[in-house]
Amino acid sequence: MQAQHKRPLGRTPLELTTMSFGATIIGNFMRPISDTTAVELVDQAWDLGLRTFDTAPLYGHGLSELRLGRALQGRARADYVLSTKAGRVLTPADPATIDAGLWKDPAPLAAAFDYSYDGVMRSVEDSLKRLLTDHLDIVYMHDVDRYTHGGNQPEMFRQAVDEGFPALVKLRDEGVVSAIGFGVNEADVCLAAIKETDPDCVLLAGRYTLLEQEPLDDLLPTCESRGIGVVLGGVYNSGILATGPREGAKFNYGPAPEDVMDRAGRIEAICQRYDVPLPAAALQFAAAHSAVTSICLGSRTPEQQQNSADFLELRIPGQLWQDLRADGLLRADAPIPAGSD
């Protein structure tokens, strides 16, 4: 398994590298990074052979798209796959008035949800400008889930499906976008979306990991049977599968609960038995399912990004996976990496 290896995205003609560059960090996620570091990360990703880059208007309120667009300038547009998202519209605003959430020192743009037809059209047009490109390879309808909207989720979901998605279909028909889908945080919402529409792909954040394997029940088989490509984000569950169950470990962007800490500890103990880093097992497990085209990773430093690429190439003994199954930590129907001893 190699980071730069290309895989087909479902039934589309697009091919994505096994490891995608997730541009959350260069949007100043959790804490700021410099313009110089942002460019270094994109340049290093390119040198590692990564040719798939994912961003969103939300990330730094346009800052991620701006930085990514600039960093990719000078490279042949046909040589890489570029994805972004729709569902929020950005407007100029006084930085002191912006609710930036997890984004530190964002661009001076306020973000507002808009899943309407016109809102999606405007979102994509604005993204094209920030990314300095005339077309987008993939656009995902973003965050139509309960994690984002709470009690308003049914209403937002309905508008996205009935109004916003037809806008994406039109943009695809016009050649502005090559593939369309949904980018969400919950497997059941993702399943509902693909049952009501005909997307080319989905980006599922954090729900198919060593700690969460429920998408094996229905979402992944449905995607595979319909030729819907799957990109996975959050395969470290926002931290604990990268750091292990250490003090302060994060799970889904909050403190990891005790049962999660315990399960992660049991997984890590088996990995240590075979001298395999926990994040290497987490990455390779997520990438092993035949429905999965790419895993999208955001790295804060060049060292982290290099480690992730190296972890994908690490040879993992097949007995490690069998031990995980024997201990009830890996489902019997969960695919494991091809070529495991």
Coordinates of C-alpha atoms in Angstrom, one line a residue:
M1 CA 0.0 0.0 0.0
Q2 CA 1.5 3.3 -1.1
A3 CA 0.4 6.9 -0.6
Q4 CA 0.9 7.8 -4.2
H5 CA -0.9 4.8 -5.7
K6 CA -4.0 5.8 -7.7
R7 CA -7.4 4.2 -7.4
P8 CA -10.5 4.7 -9.4
L9 CA -13.3 6.8 -7.7
G10 CA -16.2 4.5 -8.0
R11 CA -17.8 4.6 -11.5
T12 CA -16.2 8.0 -12.4
P13 CA -13.2 8.4 -14.6
L14 CA -11.3 10.1 -11.8
E15 CA -8.4 8.5 -10.1
L16 CA -7.4 9.5 -6.6
T17 CA -4.2 8.8 -4.7
T18 CA -4.6 6.4 -1.8
M19 CA -3.6 9.3 0.5
S20 CA -5.2 12.7 0.0
F21 CA -4.0 16.0 1.3
G22 CA -6.6 17.3 3.7
A23 CA -6.4 21.1 3.8
T24 CA -8.1 21.6 7.1
I25 CA -4.8 22.5 8.9
I26 CA -3.8 25.2 6.4
G27 CA -7.1 26.9 7.2
N28 CA -5.7 27.5 10.7
F29 CA -7.6 24.6 12.4
M30 CA -7.3 24.9 16.2
R31 CA -4.3 27.1 15.9
P32 CA -2.6 29.3 13.3
I33 CA 0.1 28.2 10.9
S34 CA 2.1 30.5 8.6
D35 CA 1.6 31.0 4.9
T36 CA 5.1 29.6 4.5
T37 CA 4.3 26.4 6.4
A38 CA 1.1 26.0 4.4
V39 CA 3.1 26.1 1.1
E40 CA 5.7 23.7 2.5
L41 CA 3.0 21.2 3.4
V42 CA 1.5 21.3 -0.1
D43 CA 4.9 21.1 -1.8
Q44 CA 5.9 18.2 0.4
A45 CA 2.6 16.4 -0.4
W46 CA 3.4 16.8 -4.1
D47 CA 6.9 15.5 -3.6
L48 CA 5.4 12.4 -1.8
G49 CA 3.3 11.8 -4.9
L50 CA 0.0 12.9 -3.5
R51 CA -2.2 14.2 -6.3
T52 CA -5.5 14.6 -4.5
F53 CA -6.2 17.8 -2.5
D54 CA -9.4 18.4 -0.5
T55 CA -10.6 21.7 1.0
A56 CA -13.8 23.5 1.9
P57 CA -15.1 27.1 2.3
L58 CA -15.5 26.4 6.0
Y59 CA -11.8 25.8 6.6
G60 CA -10.5 29.1 7.9
H61 CA -13.6 30.8 6.2
G62 CA -11.9 30.7 2.8
L63 CA -8.3 30.8 4.0
S64 CA -7.7 27.1 3.2
E65 CA -9.0 27.5 -0.3
L66 CA -6.9 30.7 -0.8
R67 CA -3.7 29.1 0.4
L68 CA -4.3 25.8 -1.5
G69 CA -5.0 27.6 -4.7
R70 CA -1.9 29.7 -4.5
A71 CA 0.3 26.7 -3.5
L72 CA -0.9 24.6 -6.5
Q73 CA -0.3 27.4 -9.0
G74 CA 2.2 26.5 -11.7
R75 CA 1.3 22.8 -11.7
A76 CA -0.6 21.4 -14.6
R77 CA -4.2 21.3 -13.7
A78 CA -4.7 17.9 -15.3
D79 CA -2.1 16.4 -13.0
Y80 CA -4.1 16.6 -9.8
V81 CA -7.6 16.1 -8.4
L82 CA -9.1 19.0 -6.5
S83 CA -12.2 18.8 -4.3
T84 CA -14.1 21.3 -2.2
K85 CA -17.6 21.5 -0.6
A86 CA -20.8 23.5 -0.8
G87 CA -23.5 24.4 1.7
R88 CA -22.0 27.6 3.2
V89 CA -21.7 31.0 1.7
L90 CA -19.0 33.4 2.8
T91 CA -19.4 37.2 2.9
P92 CA -17.0 39.9 4.0
A93 CA -17.2 40.8 7.6
D94 CA -15.4 42.6 10.4
P95 CA -13.1 39.9 12.0
A96 CA -14.3 41.0 15.5
T97 CA -17.8 39.9 14.6
I98 CA -17.0 36.5 13.1
D99 CA -17.9 33.3 15.0
A100 CA -15.0 31.3 13.8
G101 CA -15.4 28.2 15.9
L102 CA -12.4 25.9 15.7
W103 CA -10.6 28.2 13.2
K104 CA -8.0 30.6 14.5
D105 CA -7.3 33.9 12.7
P106 CA -9.6 33.0 9.8
A107 CA -10.1 35.1 6.6
P108 CA -12.3 38.1 7.2
L109 CA -15.4 36.3 5.9
A110 CA -18.5 35.2 7.8
A111 CA -19.9 31.8 7.0
A112 CA -23.6 31.1 6.7
F113 CA -25.4 27.9 5.8
D114 CA -27.1 28.0 2.5
Y115 CA -28.2 24.7 0.9
S116 CA -30.5 26.4 -1.6
Y117 CA -30.0 26.1 -5.4
D118 CA -28.7 29.7 -5.6
G119 CA -26.6 29.3 -2.5
V120 CA -24.8 26.2 -3.9
M121 CA -24.2 28.0 -7.2
R122 CA -22.7 31.0 -5.5
S123 CA -20.6 28.8 -3.2
V124 CA -19.0 26.9 -6.1
E125 CA -18.4 30.1 -8.0
D126 CA -16.6 31.7 -5.1
S127 CA -14.6 28.5 -4.5
L128 CA -13.4 28.6 -8.1
K129 CA -12.1 32.1 -7.6
R130 CA -10.3 31.3 -4.3
L131 CA -8.8 28.2 -5.7
L132 CA -7.7 30.0 -8.9
T133 CA -9.2 27.3 -11.2
D134 CA -11.8 27.1 -13.9
H135 CA -13.2 23.7 -12.8
L136 CA -13.4 21.4 -9.8
D137 CA -13.0 17.7 -9.9
I138 CA -15.3 17.0 -6.9
V139 CA -17.8 19.0 -4.9
Y140 CA -19.4 17.5 -1.8
M141 CA -22.6 18.8 -0.2
H142 CA -21.1 19.6 3.2
D143 CA -22.2 18.8 6.7
V144 CA -25.9 17.9 6.3
D145 CA -25.7 15.9 9.6
R146 CA -26.8 16.1 13.2
Y147 CA -23.3 16.8 14.4
T148 CA -23.4 20.1 12.6
H149 CA -27.1 21.1 12.8
G150 CA -28.5 19.4 15.8
G151 CA -32.3 19.7 15.9
N152 CA -32.3 21.6 12.6
Q153 CA -30.8 18.7 10.7
P154 CA -34.0 17.4 9.0
E155 CA -34.8 20.8 7.6
M156 CA -31.2 21.4 6.4
F157 CA -31.0 17.9 4.9
R158 CA -34.2 18.4 3.0
Q159 CA -33.1 21.6 1.5
A160 CA -29.7 20.1 0.5
V161 CA -31.3 17.2 -1.2
D162 CA -34.2 19.0 -2.8
E163 CA -32.6 22.3 -3.8
G164 CA -28.8 22.1 -3.4
F165 CA -28.1 18.8 -5.0
P166 CA -29.8 19.6 -8.3
A167 CA -27.5 22.6 -8.5
L168 CA -24.5 20.3 -8.3
V169 CA -26.1 18.0 -11.0
K170 CA -26.4 21.1 -13.3
L171 CA -22.8 22.1 -12.6
R172 CA -21.7 18.5 -13.4
D173 CA -23.8 18.5 -16.6
E174 CA -22.1 21.8 -17.7
G175 CA -18.6 20.4 -17.0
V176 CA -17.8 22.9 -14.2
V177 CA -17.6 19.9 -11.8
S178 CA -16.6 16.3 -12.7
A179 CA -18.1 14.4 -9.7
I180 CA -20.6 15.3 -6.9
G181 CA -21.6 13.8 -3.6
F182 CA -21.9 14.4 0.1
G183 CA -19.4 15.1 2.8
V184 CA -20.8 14.2 6.3
N185 CA -19.9 13.1 9.8
E186 CA -22.5 10.3 10.2
A187 CA -22.9 7.1 8.4
D188 CA -26.7 6.9 8.6
V189 CA -27.1 10.5 7.2
C190 CA -24.7 9.5 4.4
L191 CA -26.8 6.5 3.7
A192 CA -30.0 8.5 3.7
A193 CA -28.4 11.0 1.2
I194 CA -27.4 8.4 -1.3
K195 CA -30.8 6.7 -1.1
E196 CA -32.5 9.9 -2.1
T197 CA -30.0 11.1 -4.8
D198 CA -27.5 9.6 -7.2
P199 CA -24.1 10.8 -6.1
D200 CA -20.8 9.8 -7.6
C201 CA -19.0 9.8 -4.3
V202 CA -19.1 10.5 -0.6
L203 CA -16.6 11.7 2.0
L204 CA -17.3 10.1 5.4
A205 CA -15.5 11.7 8.3
G206 CA -14.5 9.5 11.3
R207 CA -17.1 6.7 11.1
Y208 CA -15.2 3.9 9.5
T209 CA -12.1 3.4 11.7
L210 CA -10.6 0.8 14.0
L211 CA -12.9 2.1 16.7
E212 CA -16.1 2.4 14.6
Q213 CA -16.9 -0.3 12.0
E214 CA -20.7 0.0 11.7
P215 CA -20.6 1.2 8.1
L216 CA -19.9 -2.4 7.2
D217 CA -23.5 -3.1 7.8
D218 CA -25.0 -1.1 5.0
L219 CA -23.3 2.1 3.9
L220 CA -20.1 0.6 2.4
P221 CA -21.9 -2.4 0.7
T222 CA -24.4 0.1 -0.8
C223 CA -21.7 2.3 -2.1
E224 CA -19.9 -0.6 -3.6
S225 CA -22.9 -2.1 -5.3
R226 CA -23.9 1.3 -6.8
G227 CA -20.3 2.3 -7.8
I228 CA -20.2 5.2 -5.4
G229 CA -16.7 6.1 -4.6
V230 CA -15.8 6.5 -0.9
V231 CA -13.2 8.9 0.6
L232 CA -12.6 8.6 4.3
G233 CA -11.6 11.4 6.6
G234 CA -11.0 11.4 10.3
V235 CA -9.5 7.9 10.3
Y236 CA -7.7 8.7 13.6
N237 CA -11.1 9.7 15.2
S238 CA -9.6 13.2 15.6
G239 CA -6.6 12.0 17.5
I240 CA -6.8 8.9 19.7
L241 CA -5.8 6.5 17.0
A242 CA -2.7 8.7 16.2
T243 CA -1.6 9.3 19.8
G244 CA -2.9 6.3 21.6
P245 CA -5.0 6.5 24.8
R246 CA -2.8 9.1 26.4
E247 CA -3.9 11.8 28.9
G248 CA -5.8 14.4 26.9
A249 CA -6.4 12.1 23.9
K250 CA -9.2 13.4 21.7
F251 CA -12.1 11.4 20.2
N252 CA -14.3 13.3 17.7
Y253 CA -12.8 16.6 18.8
G254 CA -13.6 16.1 22.5
P255 CA -12.0 14.3 25.4
A256 CA -12.0 10.6 24.7
P257 CA -14.5 8.8 27.0
E258 CA -13.3 5.9 29.2
D259 CA -14.7 3.1 27.1
V260 CA -13.0 4.5 24.0
M261 CA -9.7 4.9 25.9
D262 CA -10.0 1.2 27.0
R263 CA -10.8 0.0 23.5
A264 CA -7.9 2.0 22.0
G265 CA -5.6 0.7 24.6
R266 CA -6.5 -2.9 23.8
I267 CA -5.9 -2.2 20.1
E268 CA -2.6 -0.5 20.8
A269 CA -1.4 -3.4 23.0
I270 CA -1.9 -5.8 20.1
C271 CA -0.1 -3.5 17.7
Q272 CA 2.9 -3.3 20.2
R273 CA 3.0 -7.0 20.2
Y274 CA 4.1 -6.9 16.6
D275 CA 6.1 -3.6 16.8
V276 CA 3.5 -1.8 14.6
P277 CA 2.6 1.8 15.4
L278 CA -1.1 2.2 16.2
P279 CA -1.6 4.9 13.5
A280 CA -0.1 2.6 10.9
A281 CA -2.7 0.0 11.7
A282 CA -5.5 2.7 11.7
L283 CA -4.5 4.0 8.3
Q284 CA -4.1 0.7 6.6
F285 CA -7.4 -0.7 8.0
A286 CA -9.3 2.3 6.7
A287 CA -7.8 2.0 3.3
A288 CA -8.3 -1.7 3.0
H289 CA -12.0 -1.8 2.1
S290 CA -12.6 -2.2 -1.6
A291 CA -15.2 0.6 -1.7
V292 CA -12.6 3.1 -0.3
T293 CA -10.7 5.1 -2.9
S294 CA -8.7 7.4 -0.7
I295 CA -8.0 8.4 2.9
C296 CA -7.9 12.2 3.5
L297 CA -5.3 13.3 6.1
G298 CA -4.5 16.7 7.5
S299 CA -1.0 17.1 8.7
R300 CA 0.3 20.0 10.9
T301 CA 4.0 19.4 10.2
P302 CA 6.1 17.9 7.4
E303 CA 7.2 15.2 9.8
Q304 CA 3.6 14.2 10.5
Q305 CA 2.9 14.0 6.7
Q306 CA 6.0 12.0 6.1
N307 CA 5.1 9.6 8.9
S308 CA 1.6 9.0 7.4
A309 CA 3.0 8.1 4.0
D310 CA 5.5 5.8 5.7
F311 CA 2.8 4.1 7.8
L312 CA 0.9 3.2 4.6
E313 CA 3.9 1.3 3.3
L314 CA 4.7 -0.5 6.6
R315 CA 4.4 -4.3 6.3
I316 CA 1.9 -5.4 9.0
P317 CA 1.8 -9.1 9.9
G318 CA -1.5 -10.8 9.1
Q319 CA -1.5 -12.3 12.6
L320 CA -2.0 -8.8 14.1
W321 CA -5.4 -8.5 12.3
Q322 CA -6.3 -12.0 13.5
D323 CA -5.5 -11.1 17.1
L324 CA -7.7 -8.1 16.8
R325 CA -10.5 -10.3 15.6
A326 CA -9.9 -12.9 18.3
D327 CA -10.1 -10.1 20.9
G328 CA -13.4 -8.8 19.5
L329 CA -11.8 -5.6 18.3
L330 CA -12.1 -6.3 14.5
R331 CA -15.3 -7.6 12.9
A332 CA -15.0 -10.8 11.0
D333 CA -16.3 -9.2 7.8
A334 CA -13.9 -6.2 8.0
P335 CA -11.4 -6.4 5.1
I336 CA -7.7 -6.3 6.0
P337 CA -4.9 -5.0 3.8
A338 CA -4.0 -7.2 0.8
G339 CA -0.7 -8.9 1.2
S340 CA -0.7 -9.1 5.0
D341 CA 1.3 -12.1 6.1

